[in-house]
């Protein structure tokens, strides 16, 4: 492919994404009240967890976590969770059941791109809202303050983007199982439940039984919430920790990307054989 | 390939699980699953030239939509070959999709919460239409379809007919070579139906697009196309001119009468078979070759206010031709139309928890 | 009185149809049961995790907290089987115009909307939750007196009444905010706080979940009855709150409905 053609193709691609994100954003704007409610729903989990741990840590630090450390941690969880959560499985399931997959399959762009654009259009602004709330809270509440370290924050941003990609591909690929079964969303819910623990959403990973943490290291869960949060809170400090974390993220990104491609190809073929 | 659409011995077979009712049947199906083969499309072959408009007729479940899905690359054939817009639809990829448009009458593609204008913009980008071209084409489509004041209102506020017109416009911005339409005028009011029919005709004249449409409305067929494909139970029963079918199968003509002075039924029976009798109107059926003679006699011997000679309705023709009561359902609402009602109730579990 | 009787007759017919429909979806039952068991398991693991690092949660010991968890699950079962399919469906009905069909009928709209649809399979959640609570009570080693059992039944009924009132109030808002599709998500968000005893929350949160949104009471009070923490005064308060909640939500409903019908729908 010549440079000209490649550049042309890229321009079209960029154009497609720009418009897809714009449409998604405009639709989100229409649903802003509903989105506000989803935001509230999303932060209650870390708030309640924080409340409980705050009480538990009243008499002293828990495994090295003081009350303030818990506060920073769960604010981080609220932010990272908002930036990485995945709902696409429900859309895919609905589209296949109601025949709305068909027109997505007859236009010259793979359906996943619409989902990626949708995710970016949603998560960008809502994560920014959480971040703003954090900044405002930090003005009044010293406990949630995080030292100003632009290098660390940049690394945290990279980790969050990678985490969002992993969680998105994980949710999307699992959602594509809807080509074969009506229980694909149940599988996503199952993973959602497990990730409460293994992603560190209910508690920092170091508070879990060591055997559980060991198992978690072999899965992608710690890399989608816990790792980015711990960069923000400063629990990831040594080069080795950074390296292992990012390596894990890249490996799981590759794995879920491959799984997506496999499931997509197979699923598409299955759909072509038996219809929706 | 000079032909825009070619189906060569297309077949699509499904394996359907057979299960006896009740608990015993359910257990039995788990242990020893039995299958039955359903031939949704059975050895269908036809060719459509560039720029032709062809209608696909048939009762519910006849295989029309399945055939269309094979031609648009949604399904792949169990056997045989499909060819459209210069590609094999299943393997054609984005280059193929760039050249076609598939509009379904009961499943909309417009963004529901936004004005159709936004869908136009999105399609412009998705299909890579250059800006200058986009502006021209959009203007033409807006004018031909009379969309003026519609494109700024959210799609959910538009009537079914208005939405369908916008759907068509959105689907044609990229000037597809082949246009596949599945029940495009389904459930629309008369004005919208007529607008769309004349629009499609005009569009085809101007841009030479090939049109394959399925429909239950005879008016779609007679207004838009000259050639019909009739399919039933997966098999192609007829492929040719509509007028020929009518002439071949039912060599009768209908004489529609409006009488100034009503006469008893028995009087009319002297001229031909009385199909309908509701004074002052009546419909007579006479053999083709005698139609003119009979009309002359009627005009001179009775007090006739109005008289017209017509072909019998297509449903009649098909019922006679293929002997199955199924043809009656051609005018009925097809199986997926309940989706139409649910499109009005946009319950959207949009952001399920995760 | 005749109105109530007529409503009950209509409802019974609906429930019979409902039941016949649901029988066809036995697979759904297994699926939802498995789901409930799974989430209950996750909740138990969460409590176990907390108690790995502490002896008491807000003064409550491990099995006391599990009692509360069982009650939470039972209450959630009531929400899933009665409230969400019933009154939770209101925003959809308002948007689609189906509510108008209800309003022309000679039944009380609130009563009708609240109970016409049941997800019978989810009643299993209620049974499961109560069973877990019972098991946990046995594990605490305390014996329950008849009075305490009565107090539990009464306060559990009050909890259902309060939760119902919250749903009615939220859904009444659907008349004003027609475009909001996920009102029920607000309930889900806040209800999560009822998983743990009120005393487990630090000051600010306690204020929020106790006084501003009285959701924490719905599980803490019945659980208190079973764990020897309930005094008669508190029980009286609970009943008063229950009645007040029902009346307040009914009032809000009537205002909302009046506005809806007078505005032409």
XYZ file of C-alpha atoms in Angstrom, chain C:
265
model
C -64.512 -1.163 49.513
C -66.119 -2.398 46.340
C -63.251 -0.832 44.444
C -60.737 -2.839 46.387
C -62.654 -6.030 45.809
C -62.885 -5.376 42.116
C -59.204 -4.580 41.960
C -58.408 -7.828 43.716
C -60.494 -9.824 41.252
C -58.728 -8.250 38.322
C -55.358 -8.756 39.923
C -56.058 -12.403 40.585
C -56.826 -12.935 36.922
C -53.569 -11.242 36.015
C -51.582 -13.312 38.448
C -52.994 -16.518 37.036
C -51.980 -15.495 33.541
C -48.621 -14.413 34.880
C -48.088 -17.767 36.495
C -48.944 -19.650 33.305
C -46.518 -17.498 31.372
C -43.789 -17.932 33.914
C -44.163 -21.693 33.944
C -42.937 -21.619 30.421
C -39.780 -19.937 31.491
C -38.489 -22.506 33.918
C -35.042 -21.892 32.552
C -35.277 -18.342 33.776
C -35.980 -19.601 37.242
C -32.818 -21.669 37.393
C -30.854 -18.790 35.979
C -32.174 -16.233 38.427
C -31.757 -18.617 41.347
C -28.157 -19.235 40.401
C -27.687 -15.511 40.093
C -29.081 -14.883 43.549
C -26.964 -17.601 45.090
C -23.892 -16.171 43.378
C -24.465 -12.610 44.606
C -25.290 -13.860 48.061
C -22.006 -15.714 47.994
C -20.181 -12.553 46.944
C -21.860 -10.652 49.759
C -20.849 -13.289 52.290
C -17.289 -13.143 51.032
C -17.326 -9.377 51.411
C -18.464 -9.622 55.017
C -15.867 -12.316 55.614
C -13.237 -9.988 54.208
C -14.229 -7.173 56.533
C -14.173 -9.499 59.505
C -10.722 -10.676 58.559
C -9.575 -7.286 59.776
C -11.940 -6.521 62.601
C -13.870 -8.150 65.416
C -16.960 -6.043 65.156
C -18.610 -3.847 62.582
C -20.276 -0.925 64.295
C -20.669 -3.057 67.371
C -22.187 -5.954 65.438
C -20.482 -9.314 65.431
C -20.003 -11.542 62.410
C -23.193 -13.603 62.614
C -25.221 -10.550 63.530
C -24.070 -8.948 60.321
C -24.997 -12.110 58.410
C -28.490 -11.913 59.910
C -28.736 -8.438 58.485
C -27.401 -9.658 55.183
C -30.110 -12.316 55.009
C -32.764 -9.709 55.711
C -31.237 -7.479 53.034
C -31.468 -10.305 50.565
C -35.059 -11.038 51.496
C -35.966 -7.392 51.091
C -34.162 -7.295 47.757
C -36.240 -10.307 46.766
C -39.401 -8.346 47.497
C -38.062 -5.534 45.334
C -37.256 -7.837 42.435
C -40.429 -9.887 42.575
C -43.031 -7.224 43.298
C -41.728 -3.693 43.104
C -39.504 -3.557 40.067
C -41.852 -5.392 37.701
C -44.843 -3.528 39.112
C -44.432 0.091 39.992
C -40.918 0.065 38.581
C -42.497 -0.256 35.177
C -44.275 3.057 35.488
C -41.906 5.273 33.490
C -42.204 2.926 30.538
C -45.971 2.958 30.783
C -46.087 6.728 30.989
C -43.942 7.084 27.886
C -45.806 4.516 25.882
C -49.216 5.726 26.911
C -50.087 2.393 28.481
C -50.747 4.194 31.737
C -53.737 5.872 30.161
C -55.282 2.468 29.663
C -54.961 1.866 33.373
C -56.446 5.206 34.303
C -59.713 4.553 32.503
C -60.298 1.408 34.482
C -62.397 1.419 37.666
C -59.432 0.526 39.844
C -57.108 2.485 42.024
C -54.219 3.273 39.742
C -51.475 3.082 42.350
C -52.671 -0.247 43.719
C -53.113 -1.657 40.247
C -49.790 -0.516 38.857
C -47.981 -1.703 41.949
C -49.151 -5.285 41.899
C -50.268 -6.277 38.435
C -47.021 -7.920 37.465
C -45.059 -10.281 39.628
C -41.782 -11.957 38.959
C -42.745 -15.022 40.950
C -39.413 -16.744 40.614
C -37.707 -13.979 42.526
C -39.768 -14.824 45.582
C -37.186 -17.539 46.008
C -34.783 -14.743 46.950
C -37.044 -13.832 49.846
C -37.092 -17.415 51.062
C -33.342 -17.708 50.649
C -32.716 -14.489 52.518
C -34.942 -15.381 55.419
C -33.394 -18.834 55.574
C -29.946 -17.308 55.746
C -31.088 -14.941 58.489
C -32.559 -17.852 60.415
C -29.377 -19.857 60.065
C -27.298 -16.907 61.217
C -29.530 -16.386 64.240
C -28.953 -20.022 65.178
C -25.212 -19.475 64.839
C -25.256 -16.545 67.234
C -26.455 -18.918 69.896
C -29.185 -16.577 71.046
C -32.673 -17.847 71.502
C -35.464 -15.717 70.123
C -38.491 -15.042 72.227
C -41.990 -14.905 70.782
C -42.066 -11.160 71.285
C -38.824 -10.732 69.419
C -40.137 -12.825 66.575
C -43.282 -10.746 66.468
C -41.199 -7.598 66.548
C -39.214 -8.943 63.629
C -42.299 -9.692 61.564
C -43.705 -6.250 62.269
C -40.477 -4.404 61.546
C -39.887 -6.449 58.397
C -43.347 -5.475 57.209
C -42.472 -1.861 58.027
C -39.281 -2.236 56.017
C -41.270 -3.443 53.029
C -43.630 -0.516 53.476
C -40.743 1.972 53.580
C -39.065 0.460 50.540
C -42.384 0.463 48.712
C -42.907 4.101 49.624
C -39.492 5.019 48.309
C -40.304 3.296 45.014
C -43.675 5.033 44.727
C -42.057 8.389 45.401
C -39.270 7.814 42.898
C -41.667 6.605 40.246
C -43.988 9.533 40.856
C -41.078 11.639 39.722
C -41.412 9.807 36.416
C -44.428 11.976 35.759
C -42.217 15.048 35.847
C -39.052 13.644 34.364
C -40.483 11.533 31.571
C -37.181 11.279 29.769
C -35.394 9.629 32.687
C -35.401 5.922 32.054
C -33.405 4.660 34.968
C -35.107 6.112 38.015
C -34.900 2.702 39.592
C -31.121 2.893 39.414
C -31.319 5.632 42.039
C -32.971 3.183 44.370
C -30.430 0.501 43.576
C -27.614 2.911 44.329
C -28.967 3.954 47.690
C -30.223 0.519 48.691
C -26.671 -0.781 48.686
C -26.175 1.120 51.913
C -28.685 -1.141 53.613
C -26.310 -4.084 53.424
C -24.574 -3.118 56.629
C -25.742 -2.014 60.076
C -26.264 1.693 60.400
C -23.689 1.918 63.152
C -21.024 0.615 60.785
C -20.976 3.904 58.917
C -18.961 6.883 60.041
C -20.711 10.105 61.061
C -21.358 11.876 57.770
C -22.503 8.796 55.919
C -24.614 7.719 58.834
C -26.406 11.035 58.686
C -26.993 10.603 54.964
C -28.295 7.078 55.103
C -30.311 7.443 58.248
C -31.885 10.871 58.235
C -31.760 12.099 54.657
C -32.538 8.830 52.922
C -33.896 6.495 55.590
C -32.794 3.420 53.749
C -30.439 2.027 56.347
C -33.284 1.567 58.784
C -35.023 -0.938 56.570
C -32.549 -3.662 57.348
C -31.000 -2.540 60.606
C -34.250 -2.430 62.548
C -35.584 -5.886 61.643
C -32.101 -7.291 62.165
C -31.990 -5.566 65.526
C -35.168 -7.411 66.471
C -33.433 -10.720 65.855
C -30.156 -9.805 67.510
C -31.440 -8.415 70.746
C -30.899 -4.772 69.952
C -34.456 -3.621 69.535
C -36.171 -1.703 72.291
C -39.902 -0.985 72.245
C -39.387 2.709 71.660
C -37.389 2.058 68.524
C -40.015 -0.402 67.341
C -42.707 2.215 67.815
C -40.623 4.740 65.916
C -40.224 2.265 63.087
C -43.947 1.682 62.806
C -44.609 5.381 62.846
C -42.042 5.937 60.086
C -43.619 3.140 58.070
C -47.053 4.680 58.233
C -45.692 8.141 57.567
C -43.778 6.886 54.557
C -46.845 5.230 53.062
C -48.908 8.356 53.544
C -46.252 10.694 52.192
C -45.645 8.617 49.098
C -49.382 8.240 48.494
C -49.691 12.016 48.658
C -46.858 12.504 46.230
C -48.443 9.970 43.902
C -51.774 11.748 43.913
C -50.175 15.107 43.205
C -48.184 13.646 40.359
C -51.174 11.823 38.924
C -53.363 14.894 39.130
C -50.775 16.911 37.286
C -50.480 14.176 34.676
C -54.181 13.830 33.993
C -54.907 17.532 34.010
C -52.073 18.206 31.596
C -53.679 15.889 29.088
C -51.109 13.138 29.509
